[in-house]
Coordinates of C-alpha atoms in Angstrom, one line a residue:
Chain A
M1 CA -1.0 -21.3 -31.1
R2 CA -3.2 -23.1 -28.7
F3 CA -4.1 -21.2 -25.7
E4 CA -4.7 -23.6 -22.8
R5 CA -7.8 -23.7 -20.9
R6 CA -6.3 -23.9 -17.4
P7 CA -3.4 -21.6 -17.5
S8 CA -1.1 -22.0 -14.6
T9 CA 0.3 -18.6 -13.8
D10 CA -1.0 -16.1 -16.4
G11 CA -3.7 -15.3 -14.2
N12 CA -1.7 -12.8 -12.1
G13 CA -0.5 -11.4 -15.4
Q14 CA 3.1 -11.9 -14.2
P15 CA 5.6 -13.2 -16.4
V16 CA 8.1 -15.9 -14.8
R17 CA 11.3 -14.4 -15.2
S18 CA 14.4 -16.4 -14.5
S19 CA 17.3 -15.0 -12.8
N20 CA 20.7 -14.0 -14.7
A21 CA 22.6 -14.6 -11.6
A22 CA 22.5 -18.5 -11.8
A23 CA 25.1 -20.3 -13.5
R24 CA 24.9 -21.4 -17.1
P25 CA 22.8 -24.7 -17.0
S26 CA 24.2 -28.0 -18.3
L27 CA 24.4 -28.9 -22.1
F28 CA 21.8 -31.8 -21.4
I29 CA 19.4 -29.4 -19.9
R30 CA 19.7 -27.1 -22.7
V31 CA 19.2 -29.6 -25.3
A32 CA 16.2 -31.1 -23.3
A33 CA 14.6 -27.5 -23.2
F34 CA 15.2 -27.1 -27.0
A35 CA 13.7 -30.3 -27.5
G36 CA 10.8 -29.5 -25.6
L37 CA 10.1 -26.4 -27.1
A38 CA 10.4 -28.1 -30.6
F39 CA 7.8 -30.9 -29.4
M40 CA 5.4 -27.9 -28.6
H41 CA 6.1 -25.8 -31.4
L42 CA 6.8 -27.8 -34.7
P43 CA 3.0 -29.0 -34.9
V44 CA 2.3 -25.6 -35.3
L45 CA 4.8 -24.8 -38.0
V46 CA 3.2 -27.8 -39.8
I47 CA -0.1 -26.1 -39.8
V48 CA 1.6 -22.9 -41.4
L49 CA 3.5 -24.7 -43.8
Y50 CA 0.4 -26.9 -45.2
A51 CA -1.6 -23.6 -45.6
F52 CA 0.1 -23.2 -48.5
T53 CA 0.5 -26.5 -50.1
T54 CA -0.8 -27.4 -53.6
D55 CA -1.6 -31.0 -52.5
D56 CA -5.3 -30.9 -51.2
R57 CA -5.7 -34.5 -49.7
T58 CA -2.4 -35.7 -48.0
Y59 CA 0.4 -34.1 -45.7
A60 CA 3.2 -35.5 -47.9
F61 CA 6.6 -34.2 -47.0
P62 CA 7.9 -32.0 -48.6
P63 CA 4.8 -30.4 -50.0
P64 CA 4.8 -30.9 -53.7
G65 CA 4.5 -27.1 -54.3
L66 CA 3.4 -23.8 -52.6
T67 CA 0.5 -21.7 -53.5
L68 CA -1.9 -18.7 -52.1
H69 CA -4.8 -20.6 -53.7
W70 CA -6.3 -21.7 -50.7
F71 CA -6.3 -18.1 -49.2
D72 CA -8.5 -17.2 -52.1
V73 CA -11.0 -20.3 -51.4
A74 CA -11.1 -19.5 -47.8
F75 CA -11.8 -15.9 -48.3
A76 CA -14.8 -16.9 -50.7
R77 CA -16.6 -19.2 -48.4
S78 CA -19.5 -17.9 -46.4
D79 CA -19.7 -20.4 -43.8
I80 CA -16.2 -19.5 -42.5
W81 CA -17.1 -15.7 -42.2
A82 CA -20.2 -16.4 -40.2
A83 CA -18.3 -18.6 -38.1
M84 CA -15.7 -16.0 -37.5
R85 CA -18.1 -13.3 -37.1
L86 CA -20.0 -15.2 -34.6
S87 CA -16.9 -15.9 -32.6
L88 CA -15.7 -12.5 -32.6
R89 CA -19.1 -11.0 -31.3
V90 CA -19.3 -13.7 -28.7
A91 CA -15.5 -13.1 -27.5
A92 CA -16.2 -9.2 -27.5
L93 CA -19.1 -9.5 -25.5
A94 CA -18.0 -12.1 -22.9
T95 CA -15.1 -9.8 -22.6
L96 CA -17.0 -6.9 -21.9
C97 CA -19.3 -8.6 -19.4
S98 CA -16.1 -10.2 -17.6
I99 CA -14.3 -6.8 -17.5
I100 CA -17.2 -5.0 -15.7
L101 CA -18.2 -8.1 -13.5
G102 CA -14.6 -9.2 -12.9
S103 CA -13.4 -5.8 -12.0
L104 CA -16.2 -5.0 -9.7
T105 CA -15.7 -8.3 -8.0
A106 CA -12.0 -7.6 -7.6
L107 CA -12.9 -4.2 -6.1
A108 CA -15.2 -5.7 -3.7
M109 CA -13.1 -8.3 -2.6
S110 CA -9.7 -6.4 -2.3
R111 CA -11.1 -3.5 0.0
S112 CA -13.1 -5.6 2.4
R113 CA -12.2 -8.2 4.9
F114 CA -14.9 -10.8 6.1
R115 CA -15.3 -14.4 7.1
A116 CA -16.5 -16.1 4.1
K117 CA -13.5 -14.2 1.9
E118 CA -11.6 -17.4 1.3
S119 CA -14.6 -19.3 0.3
I120 CA -15.9 -17.0 -2.3
T121 CA -12.3 -16.7 -3.5
F122 CA -12.4 -20.3 -4.2
L123 CA -16.1 -20.0 -5.7
L124 CA -14.7 -17.5 -8.0
I125 CA -11.7 -19.4 -9.2
L126 CA -13.6 -22.5 -9.7
P127 CA -15.0 -22.2 -12.8
L128 CA -11.5 -22.0 -14.6
A129 CA -10.3 -25.0 -12.5
L130 CA -13.4 -27.2 -13.2
P131 CA -13.1 -29.3 -16.5
G132 CA -15.0 -27.6 -19.2
I133 CA -17.0 -30.6 -19.7
V134 CA -18.7 -30.2 -16.3
T135 CA -19.1 -26.3 -16.6
G136 CA -20.8 -27.3 -20.1
I137 CA -23.1 -30.0 -18.8
A138 CA -23.9 -27.6 -15.6
L139 CA -25.0 -24.9 -18.1
L140 CA -26.8 -26.8 -20.6
T141 CA -28.9 -28.4 -17.5
A142 CA -29.5 -24.8 -16.2
I143 CA -30.6 -23.6 -19.8
K144 CA -33.1 -26.6 -20.1
F145 CA -34.2 -26.0 -16.7
A146 CA -34.9 -22.4 -17.3
S147 CA -36.6 -23.4 -20.8
I148 CA -34.1 -20.7 -22.7
D149 CA -33.3 -21.6 -26.3
P150 CA -29.6 -22.1 -26.6
G151 CA -27.9 -19.7 -29.0
F152 CA -25.8 -16.5 -29.0
W153 CA -26.6 -15.4 -25.3
T154 CA -25.9 -18.7 -23.7
I155 CA -22.6 -18.9 -25.6
V156 CA -21.8 -15.7 -24.1
A157 CA -23.0 -16.5 -20.5
G158 CA -20.9 -19.9 -20.8
H159 CA -17.6 -17.9 -21.8
T160 CA -18.2 -15.2 -19.2
T161 CA -18.2 -17.7 -16.5
F162 CA -14.5 -18.3 -16.9
C163 CA -13.3 -15.1 -18.5
I164 CA -14.5 -13.4 -15.3
V165 CA -11.9 -15.3 -13.5
I166 CA -9.1 -14.0 -15.8
V167 CA -9.9 -10.5 -15.4
Y168 CA -10.6 -10.7 -11.6
N169 CA -7.2 -12.4 -10.9
N170 CA -5.3 -9.7 -13.1
V171 CA -7.2 -6.8 -11.4
V172 CA -6.8 -8.2 -7.7
A173 CA -3.2 -8.8 -8.1
R174 CA -2.9 -5.2 -9.2
L175 CA -5.1 -3.9 -6.4
R176 CA -3.4 -5.7 -3.7
R177 CA -0.2 -3.8 -4.6
L178 CA -1.9 -0.5 -4.3
P179 CA -1.1 0.8 -1.0
P180 CA -4.2 2.0 0.9
S181 CA -2.6 5.4 1.9
W182 CA -3.1 6.6 -1.9
I183 CA -6.8 6.0 -1.4
E184 CA -6.7 7.7 1.9
A185 CA -4.6 10.6 0.8
S186 CA -7.2 11.3 -2.1
M187 CA -10.2 11.1 0.1
D188 CA -8.2 13.4 2.5
L189 CA -7.6 16.0 -0.2
G190 CA -11.6 16.3 -0.8
A191 CA -12.0 13.4 -3.3
D192 CA -15.3 11.3 -2.9
G193 CA -15.4 7.6 -3.7
W194 CA -16.3 8.1 -7.4
Q195 CA -13.5 10.5 -7.9
T196 CA -10.9 8.5 -6.1
F197 CA -11.8 5.5 -8.4
R198 CA -11.8 7.6 -11.5
Y199 CA -8.4 9.3 -10.7
I200 CA -6.4 7.1 -8.6
V201 CA -7.7 3.4 -8.6
L202 CA -8.7 3.2 -12.5
P203 CA -5.4 4.7 -13.8
Q204 CA -3.6 2.4 -11.5
M205 CA -5.6 -0.9 -12.6
A206 CA -6.0 0.2 -16.2
T207 CA -3.4 -2.0 -17.7
A208 CA -4.3 -4.9 -15.5
L209 CA -7.9 -4.5 -16.8
L210 CA -6.7 -4.3 -20.5
A211 CA -4.4 -7.4 -20.1
G212 CA -6.9 -9.5 -18.6
G213 CA -9.4 -8.2 -21.2
M214 CA -7.4 -9.5 -23.9
L215 CA -6.5 -12.8 -22.2
A216 CA -10.2 -13.4 -21.7
F217 CA -10.8 -12.4 -25.4
A218 CA -8.4 -15.0 -26.7
L219 CA -9.6 -17.7 -24.2
S220 CA -13.2 -17.1 -25.2
F221 CA -12.3 -17.1 -29.1
D222 CA -11.1 -20.5 -29.3
E223 CA -13.2 -22.0 -26.7
I224 CA -14.9 -25.3 -27.7
I225 CA -16.0 -27.5 -25.0
V226 CA -18.5 -25.2 -23.0
T227 CA -19.3 -23.9 -26.4
L228 CA -20.5 -27.3 -27.6
F229 CA -22.9 -27.6 -24.9
T230 CA -24.5 -24.0 -24.8
A231 CA -24.5 -23.2 -28.8
G232 CA -27.6 -24.7 -30.0
H233 CA -27.4 -24.4 -33.6
E234 CA -24.9 -21.7 -33.6
R235 CA -21.6 -22.5 -35.1
T236 CA -18.5 -20.7 -33.9
L237 CA -15.1 -20.9 -35.4
P238 CA -14.0 -23.7 -33.1
I239 CA -17.0 -25.8 -33.6
W240 CA -16.6 -25.1 -37.7
F241 CA -13.0 -26.6 -37.1
F242 CA -14.5 -29.5 -35.3
N243 CA -16.8 -30.2 -38.0
E244 CA -14.3 -29.8 -40.7
L245 CA -12.5 -32.7 -39.2
F246 CA -15.4 -35.2 -40.3
R247 CA -15.8 -33.5 -43.6
P248 CA -12.1 -32.9 -45.1
R249 CA -13.1 -30.9 -48.0
D250 CA -10.3 -29.0 -49.0
R251 CA -8.1 -29.8 -46.3
P252 CA -5.5 -26.8 -46.6
V253 CA -8.4 -24.2 -46.3
T254 CA -8.8 -25.6 -42.5
N255 CA -5.0 -24.8 -42.2
V256 CA -5.4 -21.5 -43.8
V257 CA -8.3 -20.6 -41.1
A258 CA -5.9 -21.8 -38.5
V259 CA -3.1 -19.6 -39.4
V260 CA -5.8 -16.6 -39.4
V261 CA -7.0 -17.5 -35.8
M262 CA -3.5 -18.1 -34.5
V263 CA -2.7 -14.4 -35.7
V264 CA -6.0 -13.1 -34.2
T265 CA -5.2 -14.5 -30.9
F266 CA -1.5 -14.0 -30.7
I267 CA -1.6 -10.4 -31.0
P268 CA -3.7 -9.8 -27.9
I269 CA -1.7 -12.4 -25.9
L270 CA 1.3 -10.6 -26.9
L271 CA 0.0 -7.1 -26.1
A272 CA -1.2 -8.4 -22.6
Y273 CA 2.3 -9.7 -21.8
S274 CA 4.2 -6.4 -22.8
L275 CA 1.4 -4.4 -20.8
T276 CA 1.8 -6.1 -17.6
R277 CA 5.5 -6.3 -17.9
S278 CA 6.0 -2.7 -18.4
A279 CA 3.4 -1.9 -15.5
D280 CA 5.5 -4.2 -13.2
E281 CA 8.8 -2.6 -14.1
R282 CA 7.4 0.9 -13.3
N283 CA 6.1 -0.2 -10.0
Chain B
M1 CA -7.8 31.0 22.0
T2 CA -10.4 28.7 20.3
T3 CA -10.3 24.8 20.3
A4 CA -9.5 23.4 17.0
I5 CA -9.7 19.8 17.7
E6 CA -11.5 18.1 20.8
F7 CA -11.7 14.5 21.8
R8 CA -14.7 13.7 24.2
D9 CA -14.2 10.2 25.6
V10 CA -13.2 8.5 22.5
T11 CA -12.5 4.8 22.4
K12 CA -11.6 2.8 19.5
C13 CA -11.1 -1.0 19.4
Y14 CA -9.3 -3.4 16.9
G15 CA -10.9 -6.9 18.2
N16 CA -9.9 -7.1 21.6
V17 CA -7.4 -4.4 21.6
R18 CA -8.4 -0.9 23.0
A19 CA -6.1 1.0 20.6
V20 CA -7.7 4.5 21.8
D21 CA -9.2 4.1 25.4
G22 CA -11.5 7.0 26.5
V23 CA -9.3 9.8 25.3
R24 CA -10.4 13.2 26.4
L25 CA -8.1 16.1 24.6
Q26 CA -8.5 19.7 23.4
I27 CA -6.0 21.0 20.9
E28 CA -5.8 24.7 20.4
A29 CA -6.1 26.7 17.2
G30 CA -2.6 27.7 15.9
E31 CA -1.0 25.1 18.1
F32 CA 2.1 23.1 17.1
F33 CA 0.8 19.9 19.0
A34 CA 2.7 16.5 19.1
M35 CA 1.3 13.0 20.1
L36 CA 4.1 11.1 21.4
G37 CA 4.5 7.4 22.3
P38 CA 5.8 4.1 21.4
S39 CA 4.5 2.0 18.3
G40 CA 1.2 0.5 19.5
S41 CA 0.3 3.2 22.0
G42 CA -2.7 4.7 19.9
K43 CA -1.1 7.9 18.8
T44 CA -1.6 7.2 15.0
T45 CA -5.1 5.8 15.5
C46 CA -5.9 9.2 17.1
L47 CA -4.4 11.0 13.9
R48 CA -6.5 8.9 11.7
L49 CA -9.6 9.5 13.9
I50 CA -9.1 13.1 13.4
A51 CA -8.5 12.7 9.5
G52 CA -12.1 10.3 9.2
F53 CA -10.1 7.3 8.4
E54 CA -11.2 5.6 11.1
A55 CA -14.6 6.1 13.3
P56 CA -14.6 5.9 16.9
D57 CA -16.4 3.0 18.6
S58 CA -17.8 5.7 21.2
G59 CA -17.0 9.3 22.0
Q60 CA -17.4 12.4 19.9
I61 CA -14.6 14.4 17.9
L62 CA -15.2 18.0 17.3
L63 CA -13.3 20.1 14.8
D64 CA -13.9 23.9 15.6
D65 CA -16.6 22.9 18.0
N66 CA -18.7 21.2 15.3
A67 CA -19.1 17.5 15.6
V68 CA -17.6 15.5 12.8
T69 CA -17.6 12.0 14.0
A70 CA -19.8 11.1 11.2
L71 CA -18.3 12.7 8.4
P72 CA -16.3 11.1 5.7
P73 CA -12.4 12.4 4.9
Y74 CA -13.4 14.5 2.1
E75 CA -15.9 16.6 4.3
R76 CA -13.4 17.5 7.0
D77 CA -11.4 20.6 6.9
V78 CA -8.2 18.8 7.6
N79 CA -5.3 17.4 5.6
T80 CA -2.8 14.8 6.2
V81 CA 0.9 14.2 5.6
F82 CA 1.5 10.6 5.0
Q83 CA 4.4 8.4 6.6
D84 CA 5.1 6.9 3.1
Y85 CA 4.1 10.5 1.5
A86 CA 1.4 8.6 -0.5
L87 CA 2.2 10.5 -3.6
F88 CA 0.4 9.4 -6.7
P89 CA 3.2 7.8 -9.1
H90 CA 0.8 8.3 -12.4
M91 CA 0.8 12.3 -11.8
T92 CA 3.5 14.8 -12.2
V93 CA 4.6 16.9 -9.0
L94 CA 2.3 19.6 -10.1
E95 CA -0.6 17.5 -10.6
N96 CA -0.1 15.8 -7.3
V97 CA 0.0 19.3 -5.7
A98 CA -3.1 20.4 -7.7
Y99 CA -5.1 17.4 -6.9
G100 CA -6.9 19.0 -3.9
L101 CA -8.0 21.8 -6.1
R102 CA -9.0 19.3 -9.2
V103 CA -11.4 17.3 -7.2
R104 CA -13.1 20.6 -6.1
K105 CA -13.5 21.7 -9.7
V106 CA -11.4 24.7 -9.5
S107 CA -10.6 26.0 -13.2
R108 CA -7.5 24.7 -14.7
A109 CA -5.7 27.8 -14.7
E110 CA -6.3 28.7 -11.1
Q111 CA -5.4 24.9 -10.1
Q112 CA -1.8 25.6 -12.3
R113 CA -1.2 29.1 -10.4
R114 CA -1.9 28.0 -6.7
A115 CA -0.2 24.7 -7.1
L116 CA 3.0 26.5 -8.4
E117 CA 2.6 28.7 -5.6
M118 CA 2.5 26.0 -3.0
L119 CA 5.5 24.5 -4.7
A120 CA 7.4 27.8 -4.5
L121 CA 6.6 27.8 -0.7
V122 CA 8.5 24.4 0.0
K123 CA 11.0 25.6 -2.7
L124 CA 10.3 22.8 -5.5
D125 CA 8.8 25.0 -8.3
A126 CA 11.7 23.8 -10.6
M127 CA 10.6 20.0 -10.0
A128 CA 6.7 20.6 -11.1
P129 CA 7.1 18.5 -14.5
R130 CA 8.9 15.6 -12.7
R131 CA 7.2 12.5 -11.6
P132 CA 7.5 11.5 -7.7
H133 CA 10.0 8.7 -8.4
Q134 CA 12.4 11.3 -9.8
L135 CA 12.5 12.9 -6.6
S136 CA 14.7 12.4 -3.6
G137 CA 13.1 11.2 -0.2
G138 CA 13.2 15.0 1.3
Q139 CA 12.1 16.5 -2.1
R140 CA 9.0 13.8 -1.8
Q141 CA 8.4 14.9 1.7
R142 CA 8.2 18.4 0.8
V143 CA 5.6 17.8 -2.2
S144 CA 3.5 15.9 0.1
L145 CA 3.4 18.8 2.5
A146 CA 2.5 21.3 -0.3
R147 CA -0.2 18.8 -1.9
A148 CA -1.5 18.6 1.9
L149 CA -1.5 22.4 2.5
I150 CA -3.1 23.7 -1.0
N151 CA -6.8 23.5 0.4
Q152 CA -5.7 25.8 3.3
P153 CA -6.9 23.4 6.0
R154 CA -7.7 24.4 9.4
V155 CA -5.7 21.7 10.8
L156 CA -2.4 19.9 9.4
L157 CA -1.9 16.3 10.4
L158 CA 1.6 14.7 9.9
D159 CA 1.9 11.2 10.5
E160 CA 5.7 10.4 11.5
P161 CA 6.5 12.7 8.7
L162 CA 10.4 12.7 9.4
G163 CA 10.8 9.1 9.9
A164 CA 12.1 8.2 6.6
L165 CA 14.6 11.0 6.2
D166 CA 18.4 10.7 7.3
L167 CA 19.6 12.7 10.4
K168 CA 20.8 15.8 8.7
L169 CA 17.6 16.0 6.5
R170 CA 15.6 15.5 9.5
E171 CA 17.0 18.4 11.5
E172 CA 16.6 20.6 8.4
M173 CA 13.0 19.6 8.2
Q174 CA 12.4 20.2 11.7
I175 CA 13.3 23.8 11.4
E176 CA 11.5 24.2 8.1
L177 CA 8.1 22.8 9.5
K178 CA 8.3 24.8 12.5
N179 CA 9.1 28.1 10.2
L180 CA 5.9 27.1 8.2
Q181 CA 3.6 26.4 11.0
R182 CA 4.7 30.0 12.4
R183 CA 4.0 31.5 9.0
L184 CA 0.7 29.9 8.2
G185 CA -0.7 29.7 11.6
I186 CA -2.3 26.8 10.9
T187 CA -2.7 24.0 13.9
F188 CA -0.2 21.1 13.0
V189 CA -0.8 17.8 14.9
F190 CA 2.2 15.8 14.8
V191 CA 2.9 12.1 15.4
T192 CA 6.1 10.9 16.4
H193 CA 7.9 8.2 18.6
D194 CA 11.1 10.6 18.6
Q195 CA 10.9 12.2 22.0
G196 CA 13.8 14.7 20.8
E197 CA 11.5 15.6 17.8
A198 CA 8.6 16.2 19.9
L199 CA 10.5 18.3 22.4
S200 CA 12.1 20.5 20.0
M201 CA 9.2 21.2 17.8
A202 CA 6.1 21.0 19.8
D203 CA 4.1 23.6 21.8
R204 CA 2.6 20.9 23.7
I205 CA 3.0 17.2 23.8
A206 CA 0.6 14.1 24.6
V207 CA 2.4 11.1 25.7
F208 CA 0.5 8.1 24.9
D209 CA 0.8 4.6 26.3
R210 CA -1.5 1.6 25.8
G211 CA -4.4 3.8 24.2
R212 CA -4.3 6.4 26.9
I213 CA -2.8 9.7 27.4
E214 CA -0.3 9.5 30.2
Q215 CA 0.6 13.1 30.6
L216 CA -0.2 16.4 28.6
D217 CA 2.1 19.3 29.0
T218 CA 4.7 21.6 27.3
P219 CA 8.0 20.2 26.5
R220 CA 9.4 21.7 29.4
G221 CA 6.7 20.7 31.7
L222 CA 7.2 17.0 30.6
Y223 CA 10.8 17.0 30.8
T224 CA 10.8 18.5 34.6
R225 CA 7.9 17.3 36.0
P226 CA 7.0 13.9 34.5
N227 CA 3.9 12.7 36.3
T228 CA 4.5 8.6 35.8
A229 CA 7.5 6.4 35.8
F230 CA 6.4 5.8 32.0
V231 CA 6.8 9.4 31.0
A232 CA 10.0 9.8 33.1
K233 CA 11.6 6.9 31.2
F234 CA 10.3 7.5 27.7
V235 CA 11.0 11.3 27.6
G236 CA 14.6 11.8 28.3
G237 CA 15.3 8.1 29.8
A238 CA 15.3 9.2 33.4
N239 CA 16.1 6.9 36.2
V240 CA 13.1 5.8 38.2
I241 CA 13.6 4.9 41.8
E242 CA 11.0 3.0 43.7
G243 CA 10.2 0.7 46.5
A244 CA 12.8 0.0 49.2
L245 CA 15.6 2.2 47.7
A246 CA 13.3 5.2 47.4
Q247 CA 12.3 4.7 51.1
R248 CA 15.9 4.4 52.0
L249 CA 17.4 7.3 50.0
A250 CA 14.3 9.7 50.9
G251 CA 14.8 9.0 54.4
G252 CA 11.3 8.1 55.5
A253 CA 9.1 10.9 55.9
S254 CA 10.8 13.6 53.9
H255 CA 8.7 12.6 50.5
D256 CA 5.3 11.3 50.2
A257 CA 5.8 9.9 47.1
P258 CA 6.9 6.3 47.1
A259 CA 8.6 6.9 43.8
F260 CA 10.7 9.4 42.2
A261 CA 12.7 9.9 39.1
V262 CA 16.2 11.5 38.7
R263 CA 17.7 12.4 35.3
A264 CA 21.1 11.0 34.3
E265 CA 22.7 14.4 33.7
N266 CA 21.9 15.3 37.2
I267 CA 23.6 12.5 38.8
L268 CA 27.0 13.2 39.9
L269 CA 29.7 10.4 39.9
G270 CA 32.4 10.3 42.5
D271 CA 35.0 8.2 43.7
V272 CA 33.8 6.1 46.8
R273 CA 34.4 8.1 50.0
N274 CA 32.6 9.1 53.2
S275 CA 30.9 12.6 52.8
A276 CA 27.9 13.6 55.1
A277 CA 26.3 16.5 53.1
T278 CA 22.6 16.5 53.9
D279 CA 21.0 18.1 51.0
V280 CA 22.0 15.4 48.6
M281 CA 20.9 11.7 48.1
R282 CA 23.7 9.3 47.8
C283 CA 24.3 5.6 46.9
E284 CA 26.9 3.3 45.8
G285 CA 27.7 0.9 43.1
T286 CA 29.9 -0.5 40.4
I287 CA 30.0 0.5 36.8
V288 CA 28.9 -2.1 34.4
D289 CA 28.8 -0.4 30.9
V290 CA 30.2 2.8 29.7
Q291 CA 28.8 4.3 26.6
Y292 CA 31.0 7.3 24.9
H293 CA 28.7 10.1 23.4
G294 CA 31.2 12.8 22.6
A295 CA 30.2 15.6 24.8
A296 CA 29.4 13.2 27.6
S297 CA 29.5 9.6 28.5
R298 CA 26.7 7.4 30.2
Y299 CA 27.7 5.1 32.9
Q300 CA 25.6 2.4 33.9
V301 CA 26.1 1.6 37.4
R302 CA 24.5 -1.7 39.5
L303 CA 23.9 -0.5 43.1
S304 CA 24.7 -3.0 45.8
S305 CA 21.1 -3.5 46.2
G306 CA 20.8 -4.6 42.6
E307 CA 19.0 -1.6 40.9
L308 CA 20.5 -0.3 37.6
L309 CA 21.1 3.5 37.5
T310 CA 22.3 5.6 34.7
A311 CA 24.8 8.7 35.4
A312 CA 25.5 11.1 32.5
A313 CA 28.9 13.0 32.9
P314 CA 31.0 15.4 30.6
D315 CA 33.9 13.7 29.3
S316 CA 36.8 15.3 31.5
I317 CA 40.2 14.0 32.0
H318 CA 39.8 13.5 35.7
Q319 CA 36.8 11.3 34.9
A320 CA 38.8 9.3 32.6
H321 CA 39.9 6.5 35.0
W322 CA 36.3 5.3 35.5
R323 CA 35.6 2.2 33.6
V324 CA 33.7 -1.0 34.0
D325 CA 34.3 -2.7 37.4
S326 CA 35.2 0.6 39.0
A327 CA 33.4 1.4 42.4
V328 CA 31.8 4.8 42.3
S329 CA 29.5 6.9 44.5
L330 CA 26.4 8.5 43.0
S331 CA 25.0 11.5 44.5
W332 CA 22.3 14.1 43.4
S333 CA 20.6 17.3 45.0
R334 CA 17.1 16.9 46.4
D335 CA 16.1 19.7 43.8
A336 CA 16.8 17.3 41.0
V337 CA 14.3 14.8 42.5
M338 CA 11.0 14.7 40.4
P339 CA 8.3 12.7 42.4
L340 CA 6.1 10.4 40.3
Q341 CA 2.5 9.2 40.9
A342 CA 2.1 5.6 42.0
A343 CA 1.5 3.2 39.0
A344 CA -2.1 2.4 40.0
A345 CA -2.9 6.3 40.1
S346 CA -1.5 6.9 36.8
N347 CA -3.5 4.2 35.1
S348 CA -6.9 5.8 36.1
T349 CA -6.2 9.2 34.6

């Protein structure tokens, strides 16, 4: 499954729910909706199917036979493992940075009121709205200007720029629903700022933080545009895919890796979704 | 008696609005003190200033004769019962009540014991393992009371604590709060917009209007001797008579005050007839509205000179023939007249 670079509503961690009270939609609308879903998801099924094919060159349908052979091949290739490891390390570190920076920003922005607040909120959201290619070029220029060798740390920094926004959006939405009287009550009962954060604010924003972190992880894991500009000689998993397109050696191996990536990103997204939903229902 | 809370010329502004405007105030230790006023009159801001949620722009706040103006809420020996109760939803009732001890690093066993003791005091010990959302409004109110009392504060602040309860529960809680305060001997400062609540519970009441204290008195004092037209109207809804009508009724020199108030229940309604008693004030008008209140009815009467007065009369049979458009006479004894300060004078207190 592809996770879009510019998600429209996931930033608030709020699933859009349709009302049950509405009348049943017409047959045409329902058929159109299923056609739309099929258009989006059938190509994904094709990838899964051809991870098991015995034909290593074409996409002939139906596949001449099914096999698990390509899983063995993929498993044995060290370049895949290296790319996978790098991507996981980058995603983990970018997520950690964005959890710390994003939640600190959210805390600062939600508890204060000042004139430039609107502009700063806009600047915070901008990296997510900006085309990745602009972010990439800007970062590459900055890296060259500072004469840093592009590599692991520049990828992490690049990913953090837009992962922060995901965490920030999730946490700030939760903090907005936190009644100020809870914080006042805590202080009133003798808790200082740190204790109030530890016992009241953190438990309240924990699920939002976790959800934001998981989305950020998934976003970083399959990011390619910004990565191309900041990676130097490093090869993350999406870059490995990109290269495979021009060197179609053992084509089903690419599909096998795609299936694995799908599973790796799908699990945290599902978890994040159920976490925010249960927290919403509790409140 | 010692002073528990003192305000020395405290002012607090929000933008251009003076929410609290040069308030001077002393609350005695052990007192049940009410701050009464319409919304936006500054009473809640005063409470928040005592708790430390707001800092004054100028002036001093003292607790037990120590200046606390610069202290944060967690360093003040004062606890608050919030209007929305502000119970922590991710903690059980017991954990909520024990919170004040937990942040003071009291041992776990001691926390448990004292929290259960407090819950027993408000008769909720059986609810200890529940979560706040499993309780009724009245029960949440009592949990927030227990939570605020566990640190044995010198002063308990209550921000419209009964506002969200229904009538029957509110009356029960009024009695319970009053008993609790008597038993614990803690100073209670109580913010309300409900004059009935303030009159029935408080030892003394400060009536707030536009950031100032209009009058500070005992409930009886406020009711029988309101200083200003605002207090007369806000506490008990008295008729305020001023200007030409006041001059005419007072008969020139017999009163210095250009304005006075008369309570609706002190006005006697009668059929229009000539009588020449000298110890009463008397005027005539037409009934424009009748409100039935059970024990008594309230009659709105438009005088021929245009003013609107309200008279309350017990609902007896011989009065039943008064209805809208009936011509009636209004009379009241001179003892019922409550002289008021002129508006200009009241603004400079």
